[in-house]
Amino acid sequence: MSQAKPLRSSFSGPLVGAIRAPGDKSISHRSLMLGAIAVGETVIHGLLEGEDVLHTAAAMRLLGAQADRDSDGVWRVRGVGLGALQEPAQVLDMGNSGTAARLLMGLVAAHPITCVFTGDASLNKRPMARVTTPLEQMGARFVGRSGGRLPLTVVGSDHLTPITYRLPVASAQVKSAIILAGLNTPGATTVIEAEPTRDHTETMLRHFGATVTTERQEDGALAVTVIGQPELTGREIHVPSDPSSAAFPVVAALLRPGSDVVLKDVGMNPRRTGLYDTLIEMGADITFENQRDQAGEPVADLRVKHSRLRGVVVPADRAPSMIDEYPVLAAAAACADGDTVMLGLKELRVKESDRLAMVADGLTACGVALEVGADDSLTVHGTGEPPKGGALIATAMDHRIAMSFLVLGAATAEPIKIDDGAFIETSFPGFVTLMNGLGAKITEV
């Protein structure tokens, strides 16, 4: 990774304009992986070209697929077919991406190859046992550090056994890893989730020709089943704009009087829109225009105008649909009128950083009153006005912490500085240029 890039965000005027946030990261990762195991060519429009996704593209090349970018920005993937991934001659470096690492572990586990996974300093601290445990039950083997942390060796097999696995914690990454392992496993592999998580893997697999079913259980849980060894055929994919990335200009526009911003082609998968539901409950003026469907994924243009926000209670069962958006929601809550209570945030402690602690420490330094509950809740006491700001925020190599406090800095009386904005490129290339184009004032320190 490049050297640290300190940034300052200062009080700005209205944000105005029409933009397209980068392509959806979750869909971009999956389109490269599934294209690599399909027969024929997969053509991908709008792929996110952030560092996380580029690591996935590099990994698929090492596994035998072709993944190349045309001069017009279109990506073409020539797949090797299901079960035909090759043993890589090098270590698979997944950079900062937990999604890429966990999903790809599931994919290679069902191939008779040995792969070594590693990542950057942040990723190598994150727990992988939640993925390796069910994959070991299927018959794969893993050798890694304590807690299953990277660097980690996967010893795969094409003789895995299908399982029925109930997720102990809501996680689309774990669900997807098991489903991807089940692709090259004969029979039916089932994952049961008590709370619905993002379903991009299931939607895209159907698009490629796999049989994937979702059934409601008597206890209300969802059972997702994939039938192994389908014939996957290359497809055309239009990657929508990432709702998690769009969240930053959306919240920035809400906080600045006079703002009127349009975000084009935003993915509106209902399992990803918890933040937008919450902001609307808080009084946000967000309208959804030109609603349409692309390869099974709902898409819309969002028009966002400045709004006076009020505090709300965000229920724990909404967490899976907005787990990456709590930092920027906390920034909005800091400017809202009244208390915003966010429940069920335990998963935030095992993201790129301990995001719950990072958000709490950063907001406190900016003059925001709050409490972190013993139950991993966060209560932000808003006054109806932006806080003072003026803090230097330690980002711990976490792109979402960095962007959230840069958004808040556009509204605070005193500028907010972050110690490193270099990692923003992993998920939102061009973030500073795009925000400044709307009227923000983000500068290098």
Short mmCIF file of C-alpha atoms in Angstrom, two decimals:
data_model
loop_
_atom_site.label_atom_id
_atom_site.label_comp_id
_atom_site.label_asym_id
_atom_site.label_seq_id
_atom_site.Cartn_x
_atom_site.Cartn_y
_atom_site.Cartn_z
CA MET A 1 0.00 0.00 0.00
CA SER A 2 1.16 3.55 -0.68
CA GLN A 3 2.30 5.87 2.08
CA ALA A 4 -0.20 7.58 4.37
CA LYS A 5 -2.32 10.33 2.83
CA PRO A 6 -3.68 12.70 5.51
CA LEU A 7 -6.79 14.62 4.43
CA ARG A 8 -8.79 17.57 5.76
CA SER A 9 -12.51 18.14 5.26
CA SER A 10 -13.78 21.69 5.83
CA PHE A 11 -17.18 23.36 6.14
CA SER A 12 -18.70 23.58 2.68
CA GLY A 13 -21.59 25.21 0.90
CA PRO A 14 -24.41 23.27 -0.78
CA LEU A 15 -23.60 20.07 -2.65
CA VAL A 16 -25.13 20.13 -6.12
CA GLY A 17 -24.84 17.89 -9.17
CA ALA A 18 -25.48 14.50 -10.73
CA ILE A 19 -22.92 11.72 -10.22
CA ARG A 20 -22.47 7.99 -10.43
CA ALA A 21 -20.79 6.35 -7.46
CA PRO A 22 -18.46 3.42 -8.26
CA GLY A 23 -19.80 0.00 -9.18
CA ASP A 24 -21.10 -2.30 -6.46
CA LYS A 25 -18.17 -4.02 -4.77
CA SER A 26 -20.10 -7.14 -3.76
CA ILE A 27 -21.43 -7.69 -7.29
CA SER A 28 -18.05 -6.90 -8.86
CA HIS A 29 -16.25 -9.57 -6.81
CA ARG A 30 -18.91 -12.16 -7.61
CA SER A 31 -19.04 -11.37 -11.33
CA LEU A 32 -15.30 -12.05 -11.67
CA MET A 33 -15.45 -15.28 -9.66
CA LEU A 34 -18.48 -16.73 -11.41
CA GLY A 35 -17.22 -15.62 -14.81
CA ALA A 36 -14.01 -17.52 -14.08
CA ILE A 37 -15.84 -20.85 -13.53
CA ALA A 38 -18.41 -20.41 -16.30
CA VAL A 39 -18.05 -21.73 -19.83
CA GLY A 40 -17.51 -19.03 -22.42
CA GLU A 41 -17.13 -15.28 -22.03
CA THR A 42 -18.61 -13.05 -19.33
CA VAL A 43 -18.83 -9.36 -20.26
CA ILE A 44 -18.92 -6.98 -17.28
CA HIS A 45 -19.98 -3.33 -17.59
CA GLY A 46 -19.34 -0.92 -14.72
CA LEU A 47 -16.98 -3.14 -12.71
CA LEU A 48 -15.61 -1.39 -9.63
CA GLU A 49 -11.92 -0.82 -10.35
CA GLY A 50 -10.92 -0.29 -6.73
CA GLU A 51 -7.97 -2.13 -5.27
CA ASP A 52 -10.13 -4.79 -3.56
CA VAL A 53 -11.72 -5.91 -6.82
CA LEU A 54 -8.47 -5.72 -8.76
CA HIS A 55 -7.00 -8.19 -6.26
CA THR A 56 -9.87 -10.54 -7.09
CA ALA A 57 -9.21 -10.17 -10.83
CA ALA A 58 -5.53 -10.96 -10.27
CA ALA A 59 -6.43 -14.02 -8.20
CA MET A 60 -8.74 -15.38 -10.91
CA ARG A 61 -5.91 -15.04 -13.45
CA LEU A 62 -3.61 -17.01 -11.17
CA LEU A 63 -6.32 -19.69 -10.97
CA GLY A 64 -6.36 -20.06 -14.76
CA ALA A 65 -9.08 -17.70 -16.03
CA GLN A 66 -8.61 -14.72 -18.32
CA ALA A 67 -9.81 -11.38 -16.95
CA ASP A 68 -8.98 -8.32 -19.02
CA ARG A 69 -10.15 -4.73 -19.32
CA ASP A 70 -10.96 -3.30 -22.74
CA SER A 71 -10.01 0.27 -23.60
CA ASP A 72 -13.66 1.29 -23.16
CA GLY A 73 -13.71 0.08 -19.54
CA VAL A 74 -15.60 -3.15 -20.24
CA TRP A 75 -14.15 -6.26 -18.60
CA ARG A 76 -14.12 -9.65 -20.32
CA VAL A 77 -13.65 -12.88 -18.41
CA ARG A 78 -12.96 -16.17 -20.20
CA GLY A 79 -13.90 -18.93 -17.80
CA VAL A 80 -12.31 -22.35 -17.38
CA GLY A 81 -15.53 -24.16 -16.46
CA LEU A 82 -16.74 -25.45 -13.11
CA GLY A 83 -14.19 -27.67 -11.36
CA ALA A 84 -11.33 -26.66 -13.65
CA LEU A 85 -9.57 -23.94 -11.63
CA GLN A 86 -5.81 -24.48 -11.67
CA GLU A 87 -3.45 -24.53 -8.71
CA PRO A 88 -1.86 -21.07 -8.53
CA ALA A 89 1.91 -20.73 -8.79
CA GLN A 90 1.88 -17.79 -6.37
CA VAL A 91 0.25 -16.75 -3.11
CA LEU A 92 -3.24 -15.26 -3.58
CA ASP A 93 -3.01 -11.73 -2.13
CA MET A 94 -6.50 -10.47 -1.32
CA GLY A 95 -5.36 -7.02 -0.20
CA ASN A 96 -7.88 -5.44 2.15
CA SER A 97 -10.92 -7.48 1.08
CA GLY A 98 -12.59 -9.85 3.50
CA THR A 99 -15.30 -10.52 0.93
CA ALA A 100 -12.82 -11.64 -1.70
CA ALA A 101 -10.86 -13.81 0.73
CA ARG A 102 -13.85 -15.59 2.26
CA LEU A 103 -15.76 -16.18 -0.99
CA LEU A 104 -12.71 -17.38 -2.87
CA MET A 105 -11.84 -19.81 -0.06
CA GLY A 106 -15.23 -21.43 -0.61
CA LEU A 107 -14.74 -21.55 -4.37
CA VAL A 108 -11.27 -23.16 -4.33
CA ALA A 109 -12.17 -25.54 -1.45
CA ALA A 110 -14.13 -27.66 -3.93
CA HIS A 111 -11.17 -28.03 -6.30
CA PRO A 112 -8.30 -30.53 -5.86
CA ILE A 113 -5.72 -27.74 -5.50
CA THR A 114 -3.73 -26.09 -2.73
CA CYS A 115 -3.86 -22.31 -2.38
CA VAL A 116 -2.17 -19.93 0.06
CA PHE A 117 -4.16 -16.79 0.95
CA THR A 118 -2.76 -13.61 2.44
CA GLY A 119 -3.76 -9.95 2.68
CA ASP A 120 -2.65 -6.61 4.03
CA ALA A 121 -2.04 -5.95 7.72
CA SER A 122 -5.72 -5.20 8.32
CA LEU A 123 -7.11 -8.28 6.55
CA ASN A 124 -4.60 -10.58 8.24
CA LYS A 125 -6.09 -9.62 11.62
CA ARG A 126 -9.64 -10.60 10.67
CA PRO A 127 -11.14 -13.96 11.74
CA MET A 128 -11.64 -16.59 9.06
CA ALA A 129 -12.70 -19.51 11.28
CA ARG A 130 -16.35 -18.70 10.64
CA VAL A 131 -15.71 -19.71 7.01
CA THR A 132 -13.22 -22.53 7.51
CA THR A 133 -15.41 -24.35 10.07
CA PRO A 134 -18.27 -25.23 7.67
CA LEU A 135 -15.87 -25.84 4.78
CA GLU A 136 -13.96 -28.32 6.94
CA GLN A 137 -17.25 -30.09 7.61
CA MET A 138 -17.58 -30.50 3.85
CA GLY A 139 -14.09 -32.04 3.61
CA ALA A 140 -11.66 -29.21 2.83
CA ARG A 141 -8.56 -28.69 4.97
CA PHE A 142 -7.01 -25.45 6.25
CA VAL A 143 -3.72 -24.54 7.87
CA GLY A 144 -3.50 -21.04 9.28
CA ARG A 145 -2.76 -18.88 12.28
CA SER A 146 -4.84 -18.88 15.47
CA GLY A 147 -8.48 -18.09 14.79
CA GLY A 148 -7.98 -19.22 11.20
CA ARG A 149 -6.33 -15.91 10.39
CA LEU A 150 -4.33 -15.24 7.23
CA PRO A 151 -1.84 -16.20 5.90
CA LEU A 152 -3.78 -19.43 5.45
CA THR A 153 -3.41 -22.50 3.24
CA VAL A 154 -6.48 -24.14 1.69
CA VAL A 155 -6.18 -27.78 0.69
CA GLY A 156 -9.18 -28.35 -1.53
CA SER A 157 -10.89 -31.48 -2.84
CA ASP A 158 -13.31 -32.35 -5.62
CA HIS A 159 -14.88 -34.95 -3.31
CA LEU A 160 -16.57 -32.64 -0.82
CA THR A 161 -19.76 -33.72 0.93
CA PRO A 162 -22.83 -31.48 0.81
CA ILE A 163 -23.99 -30.17 4.18
CA THR A 164 -26.89 -28.33 5.76
CA TYR A 165 -25.41 -25.53 7.84
CA ARG A 166 -27.18 -23.07 10.12
CA LEU A 167 -25.28 -19.78 10.32
CA PRO A 168 -24.41 -18.94 13.94
CA VAL A 169 -24.01 -15.26 12.94
CA ALA A 170 -25.73 -13.47 10.05
CA SER A 171 -23.07 -13.25 7.33
CA ALA A 172 -23.50 -13.08 3.57
CA GLN A 173 -19.80 -13.87 3.20
CA VAL A 174 -20.04 -17.16 5.09
CA LYS A 175 -23.28 -18.09 3.32
CA SER A 176 -21.70 -17.34 -0.04
CA ALA A 177 -18.52 -19.31 0.72
CA ILE A 178 -20.57 -22.43 1.50
CA ILE A 179 -22.76 -21.98 -1.59
CA LEU A 180 -19.71 -21.53 -3.82
CA ALA A 181 -18.15 -24.69 -2.36
CA GLY A 182 -21.44 -26.46 -3.00
CA LEU A 183 -21.27 -25.60 -6.70
CA ASN A 184 -18.68 -28.30 -7.38
CA THR A 185 -20.15 -30.72 -4.83
CA PRO A 186 -22.71 -33.33 -5.97
CA GLY A 187 -26.13 -33.05 -4.35
CA ALA A 188 -27.80 -30.24 -2.46
CA THR A 189 -25.88 -27.88 -0.15
CA THR A 190 -28.07 -25.79 2.16
CA VAL A 191 -27.37 -22.75 4.32
CA ILE A 192 -29.97 -21.70 6.88
CA GLU A 193 -29.96 -18.07 8.01
CA ALA A 194 -32.08 -16.75 10.85
CA GLU A 195 -31.80 -13.21 9.46
CA PRO A 196 -31.77 -12.53 5.70
CA THR A 197 -28.39 -11.28 4.44
CA ARG A 198 -27.49 -9.83 1.05
CA ASP A 199 -28.38 -12.31 -1.69
CA HIS A 200 -26.15 -11.23 -4.59
CA THR A 201 -24.56 -14.68 -4.82
CA GLU A 202 -27.90 -16.44 -5.21
CA THR A 203 -29.19 -13.87 -7.72
CA MET A 204 -26.05 -13.99 -9.86
CA LEU A 205 -25.81 -17.79 -9.78
CA ARG A 206 -29.33 -18.00 -11.21
CA HIS A 207 -28.27 -15.53 -13.90
CA PHE A 208 -25.39 -17.88 -14.82
CA GLY A 209 -27.67 -20.92 -14.97
CA ALA A 210 -27.43 -22.57 -11.52
CA THR A 211 -30.42 -23.87 -9.57
CA VAL A 212 -30.65 -21.98 -6.29
CA THR A 213 -33.78 -22.03 -4.14
CA THR A 214 -34.79 -20.06 -1.06
CA GLU A 215 -37.47 -21.47 1.26
CA ARG A 216 -38.95 -20.12 4.49
CA GLN A 217 -38.66 -22.52 7.44
CA GLU A 218 -41.26 -23.06 10.16
CA ASP A 219 -39.17 -20.96 12.58
CA GLY A 220 -39.02 -18.10 10.06
CA ALA A 221 -35.44 -18.77 8.98
CA LEU A 222 -34.49 -18.92 5.30
CA ALA A 223 -32.98 -22.07 3.78
CA VAL A 224 -30.85 -21.33 0.72
CA THR A 225 -30.05 -24.45 -1.34
CA VAL A 226 -27.74 -24.85 -4.34
CA ILE A 227 -27.78 -27.97 -6.53
CA GLY A 228 -24.20 -28.96 -7.24
CA GLN A 229 -22.40 -29.35 -10.55
CA PRO A 230 -24.54 -27.12 -12.80
CA GLU A 231 -23.44 -25.97 -16.24
CA LEU A 232 -22.60 -22.29 -15.80
CA THR A 233 -22.57 -20.20 -18.97
CA GLY A 234 -20.88 -16.83 -19.44
CA ARG A 235 -23.25 -13.88 -19.19
CA GLU A 236 -23.42 -10.11 -19.65
CA ILE A 237 -23.48 -8.18 -16.38
CA HIS A 238 -24.22 -4.51 -15.73
CA VAL A 239 -22.87 -3.70 -12.28
CA PRO A 240 -25.06 -1.09 -10.53
CA SER A 241 -23.61 1.71 -8.46
CA ASP A 242 -22.73 0.52 -4.94
CA PRO A 243 -25.36 1.59 -2.37
CA SER A 244 -22.69 1.47 0.35
CA SER A 245 -20.50 3.91 -1.60
CA ALA A 246 -23.46 6.11 -2.60
CA ALA A 247 -24.21 6.47 1.11
CA PHE A 248 -21.39 8.99 1.58
CA PRO A 249 -22.51 11.67 -0.92
CA VAL A 250 -26.12 10.98 0.15
CA VAL A 251 -25.44 11.79 3.80
CA ALA A 252 -23.21 14.73 2.87
CA ALA A 253 -26.06 16.22 0.80
CA LEU A 254 -28.54 15.72 3.62
CA LEU A 255 -26.31 17.65 6.03
CA ARG A 256 -25.60 20.75 3.89
CA PRO A 257 -28.39 23.36 3.44
CA GLY A 258 -29.32 23.97 -0.18
CA SER A 259 -27.96 20.66 -1.41
CA ASP A 260 -29.61 18.83 -4.32
CA VAL A 261 -27.73 15.77 -5.58
CA VAL A 262 -28.71 12.96 -7.97
CA LEU A 263 -26.94 9.60 -7.71
CA LYS A 264 -27.42 7.49 -10.81
CA ASP A 265 -27.85 3.72 -11.19
CA VAL A 266 -27.75 2.84 -7.49
CA GLY A 267 -28.38 -0.81 -6.59
CA MET A 268 -31.57 -1.05 -4.57
CA ASN A 269 -31.46 -4.69 -3.48
CA PRO A 270 -33.81 -4.71 -0.45
CA ARG A 271 -31.16 -6.55 1.56
CA ARG A 272 -28.80 -3.61 1.07
CA THR A 273 -31.06 -0.62 1.66
CA GLY A 274 -31.30 -0.52 5.47
CA LEU A 275 -29.48 2.82 5.59
CA TYR A 276 -31.90 4.46 3.16
CA ASP A 277 -34.90 3.12 5.09
CA THR A 278 -33.38 4.55 8.27
CA LEU A 279 -32.56 7.94 6.77
CA ILE A 280 -36.10 8.29 5.45
CA GLU A 281 -37.41 7.46 8.93
CA MET A 282 -35.16 10.27 10.19
CA GLY A 283 -36.84 12.70 7.79
CA ALA A 284 -34.48 12.56 4.81
CA ASP A 285 -35.76 13.89 1.49
CA ILE A 286 -34.74 10.99 -0.77
CA THR A 287 -36.75 10.09 -3.86
CA PHE A 288 -36.24 7.02 -6.05
CA GLU A 289 -36.51 7.75 -9.77
CA ASN A 290 -36.22 5.63 -12.94
CA GLN A 291 -36.63 2.37 -11.03
CA ARG A 292 -35.72 -0.68 -13.10
CA ASP A 293 -34.23 -4.19 -13.01
CA GLN A 294 -30.82 -5.34 -14.25
CA ALA A 295 -30.05 -9.08 -14.24
CA GLY A 296 -32.29 -9.63 -11.23
CA GLU A 297 -30.96 -6.62 -9.29
CA PRO A 298 -33.25 -3.60 -8.72
CA VAL A 299 -31.70 -0.25 -9.65
CA ALA A 300 -32.83 3.38 -9.27
CA ASP A 301 -31.60 6.96 -9.47
CA LEU A 302 -31.62 8.71 -6.07
CA ARG A 303 -32.42 12.40 -5.69
CA VAL A 304 -31.30 13.76 -2.33
CA LYS A 305 -32.01 17.19 -0.85
CA HIS A 306 -30.89 18.78 2.40
CA SER A 307 -33.10 17.70 5.29
CA ARG A 308 -33.41 18.31 9.01
CA LEU A 309 -32.95 14.87 10.54
CA ARG A 310 -34.38 13.56 13.79
CA GLY A 311 -33.18 10.72 15.99
CA VAL A 312 -34.70 7.25 15.65
CA VAL A 313 -34.22 3.74 17.02
CA VAL A 314 -32.54 1.43 14.48
CA PRO A 315 -33.57 -2.17 15.27
CA ALA A 316 -30.98 -4.94 15.49
CA ASP A 317 -32.67 -6.97 12.75
CA ARG A 318 -31.84 -4.22 10.26
CA ALA A 319 -28.09 -4.67 10.78
CA PRO A 320 -27.50 -7.25 8.02
CA SER A 321 -28.95 -4.85 5.42
CA MET A 322 -26.71 -1.94 6.45
CA ILE A 323 -23.74 -3.38 8.30
CA ASP A 324 -21.22 -1.27 6.33
CA GLU A 325 -23.23 1.94 6.65
CA TYR A 326 -23.30 2.45 10.43
CA PRO A 327 -20.24 4.75 10.46
CA VAL A 328 -21.81 7.21 8.02
CA LEU A 329 -25.20 6.84 9.75
CA ALA A 330 -23.47 7.84 12.98
CA ALA A 331 -22.19 10.97 11.22
CA ALA A 332 -25.77 11.81 10.22
CA ALA A 333 -26.99 11.06 13.75
CA ALA A 334 -24.42 13.49 15.16
CA CYS A 335 -26.24 16.29 13.29
CA ALA A 336 -29.81 15.05 13.94
CA ASP A 337 -32.26 16.36 16.51
CA GLY A 338 -32.53 13.93 19.43
CA ASP A 339 -31.17 10.50 20.21
CA THR A 340 -30.37 7.92 17.56
CA VAL A 341 -30.10 4.42 19.04
CA MET A 342 -28.39 1.75 16.92
CA LEU A 343 -28.87 -1.78 18.22
CA GLY A 344 -27.09 -5.07 17.48
CA LEU A 345 -23.71 -3.77 16.29
CA LYS A 346 -21.52 -6.68 17.41
CA GLU A 347 -20.44 -7.43 13.82
CA LEU A 348 -18.88 -3.98 13.59
CA ARG A 349 -16.14 -5.13 15.94
CA VAL A 350 -14.71 -7.60 13.39
CA LYS A 351 -14.73 -5.47 10.24
CA GLU A 352 -11.64 -3.75 8.76
CA SER A 353 -11.24 -2.27 12.24
CA ASP A 354 -13.30 -2.33 15.43
CA ARG A 355 -15.69 0.07 13.76
CA LEU A 356 -17.89 0.51 16.81
CA ALA A 357 -14.97 1.72 18.92
CA MET A 358 -13.55 3.79 16.06
CA VAL A 359 -16.85 5.58 15.45
CA ALA A 360 -17.39 6.24 19.16
CA ASP A 361 -13.87 7.58 19.69
CA GLY A 362 -13.99 9.74 16.57
CA LEU A 363 -17.38 11.28 17.32
CA THR A 364 -16.39 11.95 20.93
CA ALA A 365 -13.28 13.77 19.71
CA CYS A 366 -15.57 15.91 17.51
CA GLY A 367 -17.68 16.94 20.50
CA VAL A 368 -20.57 14.47 20.14
CA ALA A 369 -22.20 13.02 23.26
CA LEU A 370 -22.79 9.27 23.01
CA GLU A 371 -22.78 5.93 24.80
CA VAL A 372 -21.65 2.49 23.71
CA GLY A 373 -23.80 -0.13 25.44
CA ALA A 374 -22.61 -3.41 26.90
CA ASP A 375 -24.95 -5.01 24.33
CA ASP A 376 -22.92 -3.48 21.48
CA SER A 377 -25.40 -0.69 20.91
CA LEU A 378 -24.54 2.91 20.08
CA THR A 379 -26.61 5.88 21.23
CA VAL A 380 -25.76 9.24 19.66
CA HIS A 381 -27.21 12.35 21.34
CA GLY A 382 -27.84 14.81 18.53
CA THR A 383 -28.57 18.49 19.18
CA GLY A 384 -30.10 19.29 15.81
CA GLU A 385 -26.91 21.08 14.79
CA PRO A 386 -23.56 19.77 13.55
CA PRO A 387 -20.97 19.17 16.25
CA LYS A 388 -17.86 21.32 16.68
CA GLY A 389 -15.48 19.02 14.84
CA GLY A 390 -11.83 19.99 14.89
CA ALA A 391 -10.50 16.50 15.57
CA LEU A 392 -7.77 14.36 14.03
CA ILE A 393 -9.29 10.93 13.37
CA ALA A 394 -7.21 7.76 13.41
CA THR A 395 -8.60 5.57 10.62
CA ALA A 396 -6.78 2.27 11.33
CA MET A 397 -6.59 1.60 7.57
CA ASP A 398 -10.40 1.54 7.39
CA HIS A 399 -11.84 3.19 4.27
CA ARG A 400 -15.37 3.59 5.65
CA ILE A 401 -14.18 5.29 8.83
CA ALA A 402 -12.13 7.64 6.68
CA MET A 403 -14.99 8.59 4.35
CA SER A 404 -17.56 8.91 7.15
CA PHE A 405 -15.53 11.54 9.02
CA LEU A 406 -14.71 13.40 5.80
CA VAL A 407 -18.48 13.61 5.22
CA LEU A 408 -19.02 14.93 8.74
CA GLY A 409 -16.26 17.49 8.24
CA ALA A 410 -18.30 19.18 5.51
CA ALA A 411 -20.84 20.17 8.16
CA THR A 412 -18.79 20.85 11.32
CA ALA A 413 -17.67 24.33 12.38
CA GLU A 414 -14.03 23.27 12.51
CA PRO A 415 -12.34 21.04 9.91
CA ILE A 416 -11.96 17.34 10.56
CA LYS A 417 -8.68 15.68 9.62
CA ILE A 418 -8.04 12.00 9.04
CA ASP A 419 -4.60 10.47 9.43
CA ASP A 420 -4.78 8.42 6.23
CA GLY A 421 -7.10 8.50 3.25
CA ALA A 422 -5.03 6.21 1.03
CA PHE A 423 -7.21 3.19 1.80
CA ILE A 424 -10.30 4.91 0.39
CA GLU A 425 -9.09 3.70 -3.02
CA THR A 426 -9.85 0.09 -2.03
CA SER A 427 -13.58 0.69 -2.40
CA PHE A 428 -14.20 4.20 -3.76
CA PRO A 429 -11.57 5.29 -6.30
CA GLY A 430 -11.83 9.00 -7.01
CA PHE A 431 -13.81 9.75 -3.84
CA VAL A 432 -12.15 13.10 -3.11
CA THR A 433 -12.46 14.33 -6.70
CA LEU A 434 -16.11 13.31 -6.89
CA MET A 435 -17.03 14.94 -3.57
CA ASN A 436 -15.17 18.14 -4.38
CA GLY A 437 -16.92 18.22 -7.75
CA LEU A 438 -20.22 18.45 -5.87
CA GLY A 439 -18.93 21.31 -3.71
CA ALA A 440 -17.16 19.64 -0.78
CA LYS A 441 -13.81 20.97 0.44
CA ILE A 442 -11.52 17.98 0.97
CA THR A 443 -7.79 18.72 0.68
CA GLU A 444 -4.52 16.95 1.35
CA VAL A 445 -2.80 18.01 4.55
#
